[in-house]
Coordinates of C-alpha atoms in Angstrom, one line a residue:
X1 CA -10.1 20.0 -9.2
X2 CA -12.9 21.9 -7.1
X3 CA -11.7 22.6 -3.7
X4 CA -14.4 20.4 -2.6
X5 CA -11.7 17.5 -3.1
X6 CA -8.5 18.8 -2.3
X7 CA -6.5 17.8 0.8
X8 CA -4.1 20.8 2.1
X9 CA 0.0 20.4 2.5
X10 CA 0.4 21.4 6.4
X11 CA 3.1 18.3 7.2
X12 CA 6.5 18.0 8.5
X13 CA 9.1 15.0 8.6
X14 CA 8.4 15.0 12.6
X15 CA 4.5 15.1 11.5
X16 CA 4.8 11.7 9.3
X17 CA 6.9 10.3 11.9
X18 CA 4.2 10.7 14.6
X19 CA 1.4 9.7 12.5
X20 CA 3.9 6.4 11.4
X21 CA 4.9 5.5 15.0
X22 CA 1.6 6.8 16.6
X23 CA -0.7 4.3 14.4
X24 CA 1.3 1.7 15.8
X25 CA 2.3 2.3 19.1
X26 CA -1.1 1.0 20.8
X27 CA 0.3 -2.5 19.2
X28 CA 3.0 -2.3 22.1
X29 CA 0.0 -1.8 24.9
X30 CA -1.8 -5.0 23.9
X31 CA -3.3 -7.1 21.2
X32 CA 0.1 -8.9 20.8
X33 CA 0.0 -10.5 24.1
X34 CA -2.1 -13.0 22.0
X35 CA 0.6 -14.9 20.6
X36 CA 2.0 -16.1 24.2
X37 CA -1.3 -18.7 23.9
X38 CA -0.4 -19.8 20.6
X39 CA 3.3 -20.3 20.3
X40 CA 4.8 -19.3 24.0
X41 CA 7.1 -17.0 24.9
X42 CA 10.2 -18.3 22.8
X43 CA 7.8 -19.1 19.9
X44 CA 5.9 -15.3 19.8
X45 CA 10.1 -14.0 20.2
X46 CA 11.0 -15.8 17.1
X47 CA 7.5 -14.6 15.2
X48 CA 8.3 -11.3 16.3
X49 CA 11.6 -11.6 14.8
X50 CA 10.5 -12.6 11.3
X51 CA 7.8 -10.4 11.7
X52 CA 10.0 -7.4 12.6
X53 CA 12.5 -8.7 9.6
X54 CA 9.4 -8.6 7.5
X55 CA 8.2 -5.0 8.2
X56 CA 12.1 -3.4 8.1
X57 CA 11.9 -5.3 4.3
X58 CA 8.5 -4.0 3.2
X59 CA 8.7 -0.3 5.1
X60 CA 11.9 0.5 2.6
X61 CA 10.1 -1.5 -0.5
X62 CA 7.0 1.1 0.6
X63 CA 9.1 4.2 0.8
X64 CA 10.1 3.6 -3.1
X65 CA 6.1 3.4 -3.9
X66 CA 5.1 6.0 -1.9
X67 CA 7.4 8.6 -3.1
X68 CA 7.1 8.1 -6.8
X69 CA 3.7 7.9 -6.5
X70 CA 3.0 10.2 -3.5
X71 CA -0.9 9.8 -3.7
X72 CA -3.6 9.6 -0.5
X73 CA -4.8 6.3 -1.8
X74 CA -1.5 4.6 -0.9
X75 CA -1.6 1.1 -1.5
X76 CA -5.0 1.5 -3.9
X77 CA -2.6 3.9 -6.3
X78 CA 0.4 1.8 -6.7
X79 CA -1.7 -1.2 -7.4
X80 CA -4.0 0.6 -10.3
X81 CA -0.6 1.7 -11.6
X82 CA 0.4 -1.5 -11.6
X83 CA -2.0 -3.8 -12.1
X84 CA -5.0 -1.6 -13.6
X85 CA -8.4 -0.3 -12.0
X86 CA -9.7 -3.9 -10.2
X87 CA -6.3 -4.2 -8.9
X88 CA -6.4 -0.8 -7.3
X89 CA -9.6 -1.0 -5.6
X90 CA -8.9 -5.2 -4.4
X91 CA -5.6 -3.5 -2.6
X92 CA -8.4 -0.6 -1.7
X93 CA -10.3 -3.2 0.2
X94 CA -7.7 -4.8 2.0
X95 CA -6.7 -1.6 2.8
X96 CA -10.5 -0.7 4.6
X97 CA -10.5 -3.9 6.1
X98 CA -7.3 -3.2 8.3
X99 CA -7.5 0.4 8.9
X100 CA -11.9 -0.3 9.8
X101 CA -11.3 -3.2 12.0
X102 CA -8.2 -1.9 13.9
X103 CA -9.5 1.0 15.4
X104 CA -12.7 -0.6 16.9
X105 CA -10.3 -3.7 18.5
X106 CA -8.2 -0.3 20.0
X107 CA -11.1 1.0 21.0
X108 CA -12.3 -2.0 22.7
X109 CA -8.9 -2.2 24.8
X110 CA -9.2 1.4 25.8
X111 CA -12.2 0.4 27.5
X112 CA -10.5 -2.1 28.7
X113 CA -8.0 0.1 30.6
X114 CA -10.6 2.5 31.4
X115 CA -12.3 0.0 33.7
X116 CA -8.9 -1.7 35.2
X117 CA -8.6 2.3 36.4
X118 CA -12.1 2.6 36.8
X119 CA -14.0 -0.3 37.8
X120 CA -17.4 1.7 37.7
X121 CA -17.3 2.9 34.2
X122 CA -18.2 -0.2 32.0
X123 CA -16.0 -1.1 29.2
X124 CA -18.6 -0.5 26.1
X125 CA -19.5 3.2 27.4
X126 CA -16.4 4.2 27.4
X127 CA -15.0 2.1 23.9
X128 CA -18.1 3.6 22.2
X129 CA -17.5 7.2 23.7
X130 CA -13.8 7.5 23.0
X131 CA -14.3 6.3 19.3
X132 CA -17.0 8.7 18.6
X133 CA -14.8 11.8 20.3
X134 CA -11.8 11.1 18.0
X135 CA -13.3 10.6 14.9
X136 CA -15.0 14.2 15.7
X137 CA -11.2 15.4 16.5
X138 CA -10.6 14.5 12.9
X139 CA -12.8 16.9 11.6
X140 CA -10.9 19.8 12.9
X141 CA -8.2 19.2 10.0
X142 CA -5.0 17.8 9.6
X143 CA -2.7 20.1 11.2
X144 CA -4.5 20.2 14.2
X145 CA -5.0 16.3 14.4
X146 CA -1.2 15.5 13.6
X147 CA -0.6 17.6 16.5
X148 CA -2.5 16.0 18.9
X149 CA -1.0 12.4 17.1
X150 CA 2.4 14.0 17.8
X151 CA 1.6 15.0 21.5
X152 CA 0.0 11.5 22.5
X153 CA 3.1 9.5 20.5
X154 CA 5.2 11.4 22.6
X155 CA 3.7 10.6 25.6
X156 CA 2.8 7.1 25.0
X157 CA 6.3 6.5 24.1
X158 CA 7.3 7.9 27.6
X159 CA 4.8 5.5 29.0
X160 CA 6.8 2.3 27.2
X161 CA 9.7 3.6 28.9
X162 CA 8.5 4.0 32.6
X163 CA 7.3 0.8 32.0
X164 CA 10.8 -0.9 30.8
X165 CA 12.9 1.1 33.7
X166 CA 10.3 -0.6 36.3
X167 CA 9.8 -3.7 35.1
X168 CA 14.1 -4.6 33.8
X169 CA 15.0 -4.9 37.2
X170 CA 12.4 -7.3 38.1
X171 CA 13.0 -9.5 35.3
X172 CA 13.7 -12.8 36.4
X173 CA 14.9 -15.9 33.5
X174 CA 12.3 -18.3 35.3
X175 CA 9.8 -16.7 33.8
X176 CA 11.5 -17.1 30.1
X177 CA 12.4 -20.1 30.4
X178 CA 10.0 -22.5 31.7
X179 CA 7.7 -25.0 30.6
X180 CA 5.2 -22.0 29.3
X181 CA 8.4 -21.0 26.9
X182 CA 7.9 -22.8 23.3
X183 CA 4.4 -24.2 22.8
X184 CA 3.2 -26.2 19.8
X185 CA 6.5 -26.4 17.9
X186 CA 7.2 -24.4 14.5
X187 CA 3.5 -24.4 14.8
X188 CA 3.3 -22.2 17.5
X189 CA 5.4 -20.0 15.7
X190 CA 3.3 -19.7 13.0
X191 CA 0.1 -19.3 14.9
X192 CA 1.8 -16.7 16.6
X193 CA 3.3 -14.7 13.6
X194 CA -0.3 -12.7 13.1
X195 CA 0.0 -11.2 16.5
X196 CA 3.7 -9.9 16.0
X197 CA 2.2 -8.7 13.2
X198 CA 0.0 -6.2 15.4
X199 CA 2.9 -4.7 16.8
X200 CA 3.9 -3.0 13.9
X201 CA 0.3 -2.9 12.3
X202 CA -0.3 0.3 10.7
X203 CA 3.0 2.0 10.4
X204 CA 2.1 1.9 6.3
X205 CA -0.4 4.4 6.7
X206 CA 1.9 7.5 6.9
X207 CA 1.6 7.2 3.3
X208 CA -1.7 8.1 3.0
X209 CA -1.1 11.6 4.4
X210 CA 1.2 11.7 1.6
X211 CA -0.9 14.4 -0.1
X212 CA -0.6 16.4 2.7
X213 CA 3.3 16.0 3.4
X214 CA 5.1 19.4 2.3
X215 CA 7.6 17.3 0.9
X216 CA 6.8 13.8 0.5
X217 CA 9.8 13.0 -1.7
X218 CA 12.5 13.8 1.2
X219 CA 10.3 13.6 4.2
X220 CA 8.5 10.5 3.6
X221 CA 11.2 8.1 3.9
X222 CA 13.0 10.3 7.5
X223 CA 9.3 9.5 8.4
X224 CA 8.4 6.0 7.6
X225 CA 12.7 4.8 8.7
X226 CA 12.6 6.7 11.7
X227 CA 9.4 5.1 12.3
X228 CA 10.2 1.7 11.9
X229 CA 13.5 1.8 14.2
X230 CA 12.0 3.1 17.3
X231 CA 9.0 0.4 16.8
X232 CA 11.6 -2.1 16.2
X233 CA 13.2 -1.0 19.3
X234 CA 10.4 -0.6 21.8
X235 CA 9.2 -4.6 20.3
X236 CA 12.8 -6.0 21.9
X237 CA 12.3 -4.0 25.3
X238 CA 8.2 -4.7 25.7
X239 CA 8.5 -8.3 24.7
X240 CA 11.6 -9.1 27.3
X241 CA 10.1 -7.1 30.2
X242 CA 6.6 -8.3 29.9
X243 CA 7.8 -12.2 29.4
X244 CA 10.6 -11.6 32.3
X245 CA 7.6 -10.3 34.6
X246 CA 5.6 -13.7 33.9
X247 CA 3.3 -12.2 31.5
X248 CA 3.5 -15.0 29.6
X249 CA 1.9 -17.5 31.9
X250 CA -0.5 -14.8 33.3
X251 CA -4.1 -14.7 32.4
X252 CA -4.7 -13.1 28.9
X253 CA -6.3 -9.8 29.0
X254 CA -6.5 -6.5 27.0
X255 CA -4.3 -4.6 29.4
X256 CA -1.3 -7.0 29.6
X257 CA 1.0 -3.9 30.8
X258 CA -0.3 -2.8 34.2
X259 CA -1.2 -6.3 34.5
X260 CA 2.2 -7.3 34.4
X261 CA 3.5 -4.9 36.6
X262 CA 0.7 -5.7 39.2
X263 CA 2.4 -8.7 39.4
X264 CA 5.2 -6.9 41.1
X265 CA 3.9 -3.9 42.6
X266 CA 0.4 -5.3 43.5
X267 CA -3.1 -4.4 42.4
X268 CA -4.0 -0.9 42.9
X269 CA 0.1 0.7 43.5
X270 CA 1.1 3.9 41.6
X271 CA 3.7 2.7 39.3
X272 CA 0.8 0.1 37.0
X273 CA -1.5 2.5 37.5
X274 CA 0.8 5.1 35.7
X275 CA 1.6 3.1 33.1
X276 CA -2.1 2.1 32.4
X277 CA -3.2 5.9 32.2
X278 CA -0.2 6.7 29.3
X279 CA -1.0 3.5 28.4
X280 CA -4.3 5.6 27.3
X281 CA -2.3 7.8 25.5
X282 CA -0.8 5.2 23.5
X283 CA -4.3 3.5 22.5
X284 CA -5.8 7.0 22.1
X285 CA -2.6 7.8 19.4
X286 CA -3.0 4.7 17.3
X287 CA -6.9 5.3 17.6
X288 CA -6.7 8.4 16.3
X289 CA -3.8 8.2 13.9
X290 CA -5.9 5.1 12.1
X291 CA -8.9 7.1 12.0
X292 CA -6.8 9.8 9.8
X293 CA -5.8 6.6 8.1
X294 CA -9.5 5.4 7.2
X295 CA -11.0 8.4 6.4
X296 CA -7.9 9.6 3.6
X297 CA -8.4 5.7 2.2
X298 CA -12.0 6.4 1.9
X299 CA -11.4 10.1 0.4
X300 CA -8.8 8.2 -2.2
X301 CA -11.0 5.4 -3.5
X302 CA -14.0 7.8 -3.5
X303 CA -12.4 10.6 -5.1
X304 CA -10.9 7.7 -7.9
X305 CA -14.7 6.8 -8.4
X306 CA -14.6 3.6 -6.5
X307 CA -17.0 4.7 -3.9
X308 CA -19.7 6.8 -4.3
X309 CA -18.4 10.4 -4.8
X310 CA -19.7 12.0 -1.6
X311 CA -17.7 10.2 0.3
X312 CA -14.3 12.5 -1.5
X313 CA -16.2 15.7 0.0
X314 CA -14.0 17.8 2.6
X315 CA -14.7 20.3 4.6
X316 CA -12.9 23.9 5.1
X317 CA -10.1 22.6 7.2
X318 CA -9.5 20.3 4.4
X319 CA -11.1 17.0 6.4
X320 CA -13.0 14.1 4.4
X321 CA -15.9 14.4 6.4
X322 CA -17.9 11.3 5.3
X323 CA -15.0 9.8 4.8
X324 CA -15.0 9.6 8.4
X325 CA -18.4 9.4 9.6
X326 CA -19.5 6.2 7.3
X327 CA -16.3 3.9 7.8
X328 CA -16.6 5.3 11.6
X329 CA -20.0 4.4 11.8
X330 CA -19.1 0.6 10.9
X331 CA -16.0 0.6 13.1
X332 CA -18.1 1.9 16.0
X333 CA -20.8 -0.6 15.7
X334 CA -18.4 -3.0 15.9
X335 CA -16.4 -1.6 18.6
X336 CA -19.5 -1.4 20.7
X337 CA -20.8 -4.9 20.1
X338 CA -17.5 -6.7 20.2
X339 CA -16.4 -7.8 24.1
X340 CA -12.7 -9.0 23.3
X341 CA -10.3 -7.6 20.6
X342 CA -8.6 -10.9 19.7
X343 CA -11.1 -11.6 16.8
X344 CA -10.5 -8.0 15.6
X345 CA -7.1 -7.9 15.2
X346 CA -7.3 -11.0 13.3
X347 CA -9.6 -9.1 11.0
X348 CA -7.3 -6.3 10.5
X349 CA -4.2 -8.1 10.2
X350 CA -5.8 -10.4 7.5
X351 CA -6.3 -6.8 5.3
X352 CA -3.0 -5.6 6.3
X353 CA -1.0 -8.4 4.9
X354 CA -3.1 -9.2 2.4
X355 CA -2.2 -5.5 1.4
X356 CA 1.6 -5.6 1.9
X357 CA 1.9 -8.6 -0.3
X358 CA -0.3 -6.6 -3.1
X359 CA 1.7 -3.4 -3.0
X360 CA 5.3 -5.6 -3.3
X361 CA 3.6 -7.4 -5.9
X362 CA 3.2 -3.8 -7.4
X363 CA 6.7 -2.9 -6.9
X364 CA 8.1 -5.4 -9.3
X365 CA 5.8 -5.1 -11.8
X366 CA 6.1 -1.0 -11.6
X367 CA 10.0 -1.5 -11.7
X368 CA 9.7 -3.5 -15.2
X369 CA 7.0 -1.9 -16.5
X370 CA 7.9 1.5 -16.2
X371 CA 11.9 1.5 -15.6
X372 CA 11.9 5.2 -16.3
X373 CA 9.6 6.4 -13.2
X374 CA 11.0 9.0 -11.2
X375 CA 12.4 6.8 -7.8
X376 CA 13.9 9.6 -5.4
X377 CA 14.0 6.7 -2.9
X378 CA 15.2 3.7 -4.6
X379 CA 15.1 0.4 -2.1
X380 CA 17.9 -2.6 -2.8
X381 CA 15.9 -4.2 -5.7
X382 CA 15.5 -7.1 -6.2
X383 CA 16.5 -8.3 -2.8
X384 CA 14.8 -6.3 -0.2
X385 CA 11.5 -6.1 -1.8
X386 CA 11.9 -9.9 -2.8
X387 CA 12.2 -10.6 1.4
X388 CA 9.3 -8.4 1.6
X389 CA 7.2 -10.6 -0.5
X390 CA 8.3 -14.0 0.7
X391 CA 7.7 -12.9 4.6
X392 CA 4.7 -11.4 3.9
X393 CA 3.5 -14.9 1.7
X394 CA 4.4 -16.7 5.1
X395 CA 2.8 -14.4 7.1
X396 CA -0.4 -14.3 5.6
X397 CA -0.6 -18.1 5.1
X398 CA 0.0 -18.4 9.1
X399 CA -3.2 -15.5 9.5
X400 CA -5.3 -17.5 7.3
X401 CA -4.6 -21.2 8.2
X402 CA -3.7 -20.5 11.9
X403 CA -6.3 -17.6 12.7
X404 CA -8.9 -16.9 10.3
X405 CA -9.7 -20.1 9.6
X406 CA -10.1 -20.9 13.5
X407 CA -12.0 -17.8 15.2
X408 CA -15.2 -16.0 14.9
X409 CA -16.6 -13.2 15.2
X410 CA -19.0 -12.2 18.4
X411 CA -21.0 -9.2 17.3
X412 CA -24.5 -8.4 19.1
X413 CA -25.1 -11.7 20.3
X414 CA -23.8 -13.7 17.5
X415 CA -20.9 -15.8 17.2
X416 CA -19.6 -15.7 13.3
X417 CA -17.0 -17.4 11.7
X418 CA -14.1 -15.0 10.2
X419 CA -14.1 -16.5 6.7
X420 CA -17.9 -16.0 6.5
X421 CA -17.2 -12.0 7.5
X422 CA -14.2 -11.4 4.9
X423 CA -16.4 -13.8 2.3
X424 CA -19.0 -11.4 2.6
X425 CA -16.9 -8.2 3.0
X426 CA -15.1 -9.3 -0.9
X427 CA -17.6 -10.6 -2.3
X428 CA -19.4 -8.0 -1.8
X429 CA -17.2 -5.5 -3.0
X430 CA -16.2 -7.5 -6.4
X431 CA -20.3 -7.5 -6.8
X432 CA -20.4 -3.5 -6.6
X433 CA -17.1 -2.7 -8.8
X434 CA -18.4 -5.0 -11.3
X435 CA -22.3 -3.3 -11.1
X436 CA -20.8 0.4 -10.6
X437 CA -17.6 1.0 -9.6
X438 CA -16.0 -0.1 -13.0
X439 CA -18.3 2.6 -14.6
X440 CA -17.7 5.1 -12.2
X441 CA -14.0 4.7 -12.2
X442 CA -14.0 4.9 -15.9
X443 CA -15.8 8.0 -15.8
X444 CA -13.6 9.6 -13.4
X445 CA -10.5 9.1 -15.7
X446 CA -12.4 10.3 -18.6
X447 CA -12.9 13.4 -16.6
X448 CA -9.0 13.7 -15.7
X449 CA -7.8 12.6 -18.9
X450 CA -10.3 14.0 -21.4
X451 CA -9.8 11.9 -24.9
X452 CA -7.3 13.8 -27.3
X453 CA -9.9 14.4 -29.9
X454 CA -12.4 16.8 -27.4
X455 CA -9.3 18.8 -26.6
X456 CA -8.5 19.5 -30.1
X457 CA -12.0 20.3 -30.7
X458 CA -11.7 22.9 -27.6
X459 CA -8.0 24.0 -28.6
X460 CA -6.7 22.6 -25.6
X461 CA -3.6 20.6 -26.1
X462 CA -3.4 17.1 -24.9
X463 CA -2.2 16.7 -21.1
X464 CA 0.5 14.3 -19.9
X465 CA -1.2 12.0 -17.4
X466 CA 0.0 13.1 -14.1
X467 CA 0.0 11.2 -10.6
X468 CA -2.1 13.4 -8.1
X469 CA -0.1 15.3 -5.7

């Protein structure tokens, strides 16, 4: 393979861990606030619970994928293995559609805490500037960029805990357990599940740096399990001190931290105004940990033949440059034209699960259909991966029928309904596999796996199909 499409090993267990927890951590600073509207405070608890039962199930099921089959593409790779070429590039675009539409909904509530420190700089400015700046960061390679994800997870996590060990003394049960406390039933439980989902939204894309781990098979899963503990654990603290400080009765806003501990210590007071500038840190981790994640997607499917080819081309530090530019582009169009995040997240979620429930369905066929694959990490099958599967079933029925199917869209002007947006987005997609892709992708596996009868002709003897390391 030219070095024109080869991504370079630089990464560490404490690398994968920070990429894992750092995609994720801006899910702790807002977005999930949501759910208090839909289902109340007891009501987003319990989603959080399932939710958090759901990820813990699918983050081991994941580990077993993504170590056999330690590939950039992630979720796109198991499911080709497992359910051939279409299969691979539907996962693909589930895939895009979480990891484009999260960052610009991140982006959208770092502008949003920009202005609550800064009332003069307007919230789009800065959104559109602080996208553009870290999808340039990404171009510097990435070592350099899991550096800065490690730094900024580090600090955004000291942030979360400022924020718990001033806010737990404050707590008060009044404001759990009020009239504002279970809304809408079972309902509102299941209306709520999608934003639980956003708190852990993301922590899958490790995997996609897999290519770039030094040793995916041992460090992937002390990445992805250490990930999913401290997530789980900051989830219990966030939700309790935010809910005992009567965030879930306050007015809904992208910055439901510092608003919460305005609440206490007034507008204005050093202690929210802390926690909304590491607050920053974590938005600016998760922003720029998802951009890694986009742009090694985008290298995968392209580099697979299931987007144009160019879009596979890295540069000397071993970065998929238009891998980020033209999903950036998109994102930041839609970062700059979007005013609230809620519609966003829906978006991204919606791919996420849609994904998860793709790549379990690729466990257990991989499991029966090739018994012999090499499994260093081997999850509890069938039970684990089969709790995987039914959450994530629930989950994305709640997204669909309690979300997608009720919000739209507000992009320059226009107010459009979500199912019209992801219609579009797959339809769209089947049209070009079916015109091109299909042909491209056939193409590109004739090149790796050249037919037997040409490498007799050149003396060559037949390769064993390999997975891409």
């Amino acid at each position: 393979m030219s070095q024109t499409h080869e991504l370079k090993k630089h990464l560490k267990p404490i690398h994968l861990w920070a990429i894992s927890v750092g995609m994720v951590i801006s899910g702790q600073y807002f977005g999930w606030n949501y759910g208090f509207e839909q289902g109340g405070i007891i009501g987003l608890a319990i989603a959080a619970v399932i939710v958090t039962i759901f990820y813990t199930t699918f983050i081991f099921s994941y580990s077993e994928l993504s170590t056999s089959i330690p590939h950039a593409g992630g979720p796109s790779a198991y499911a080709k293995r497992a359910l051939g070429p279409f299969g691979g590039f539907m996962a693909g675009v589930a895939c895009l559609l979480e990891f484009v539409f999260a960052p610009p909904a991140i982006a959208v509530s770092t502008g949003a805490y920009l202005h609550f420190l800064i009332p003069a700089i307007h919230p789009v400015y800065a959104t559109v500037g602080v996208f553009i700046f870290f999808i340039l960061i990404n171009l510097i390679g990435v070592k350099e960029a899991a550096m800065i994800e490690l730094v900024a997870t580090i600090v955004a996590l000291i942030g979360l805990a400022i924020y718990y060990a001033a806010g737990l003394p404050h707590i008060k049960m009044d404001n759990i357990l009020n009239e504002y406390s279970f809304v809408n039933g079972w309902t509102g439980v299941l209306a709520a599940i999608p934003f639980g989902v956003w708190f852990y939204l993301a922590i899958e894309g490790g995997a996609m740096a897999a290519e770039e781990v030094e040793n995916p098979r041992k460090d992937i899963p002390k990445g992805f399990i250490g990930g999913i503990l401290t997530l789980a654990t900051a989830t219990l603290f966030t939700l309790l001190v935010t809910a005992g400080l009567g965030g879930g009765k306050g007015e809904l806003a992208d910055y439901p931290l510092p608003q919460a501990l305005a609440s206490i210590y007034g507008e204005g007071s050093a202690i929210p105004t802390t926690v909304a500038i590491i607050g920053l840190f974590g938005l600016i981790a998760s922003l720029h940990g998802i951009i890694m994640g986009y742009s090694r997607q985008t290298y995968a499917l392209a580099r697979e033949g299931y987007l144009p080819r160019v879009l596979a081309k890295v540069n000397k530090k071993g970065a998929p440059v238009w891998g980020l530019l033209v999903p950036g582009a998109i994102a930041v169009i839609c970062a700059g034209s979007a005013t609230f995040a809620n519609a966003l997240i829906i978006l991204s979620v919606f791919g996420a699960v849609t994904m998860y429930c793709i790549s379990m369905v690729s466990l257990f066929i991989l499991r029966k259909k090739e018994p012999n694959l090499e499994r260093p990490f081997k999850v509890a099958y069938p039970i684990v991966p089969g709790i995987a599967l039914t959450l994530g079933l629930l989950c994305l029925y709640s997204i669909v029928r309690y979300s997608v199917l009720t919000t739209s869209l507000s992009v320059f002007g226009m107010t459009v309904p979500l199912t019209y947006v992801i219609g579009f987005i797959f339809i769209s997609a089947i049209l070009y596999y079916v015109l091109y892709g299909a042909k491209q992708v056939k193409s590109v596996s004739q090149e790796s796996n050249p037919p037997i009868e040409l490498l007799a002709a050149s003396g060559d003897s037949p390769k064993r199909e390999t997975t891409p390391m």
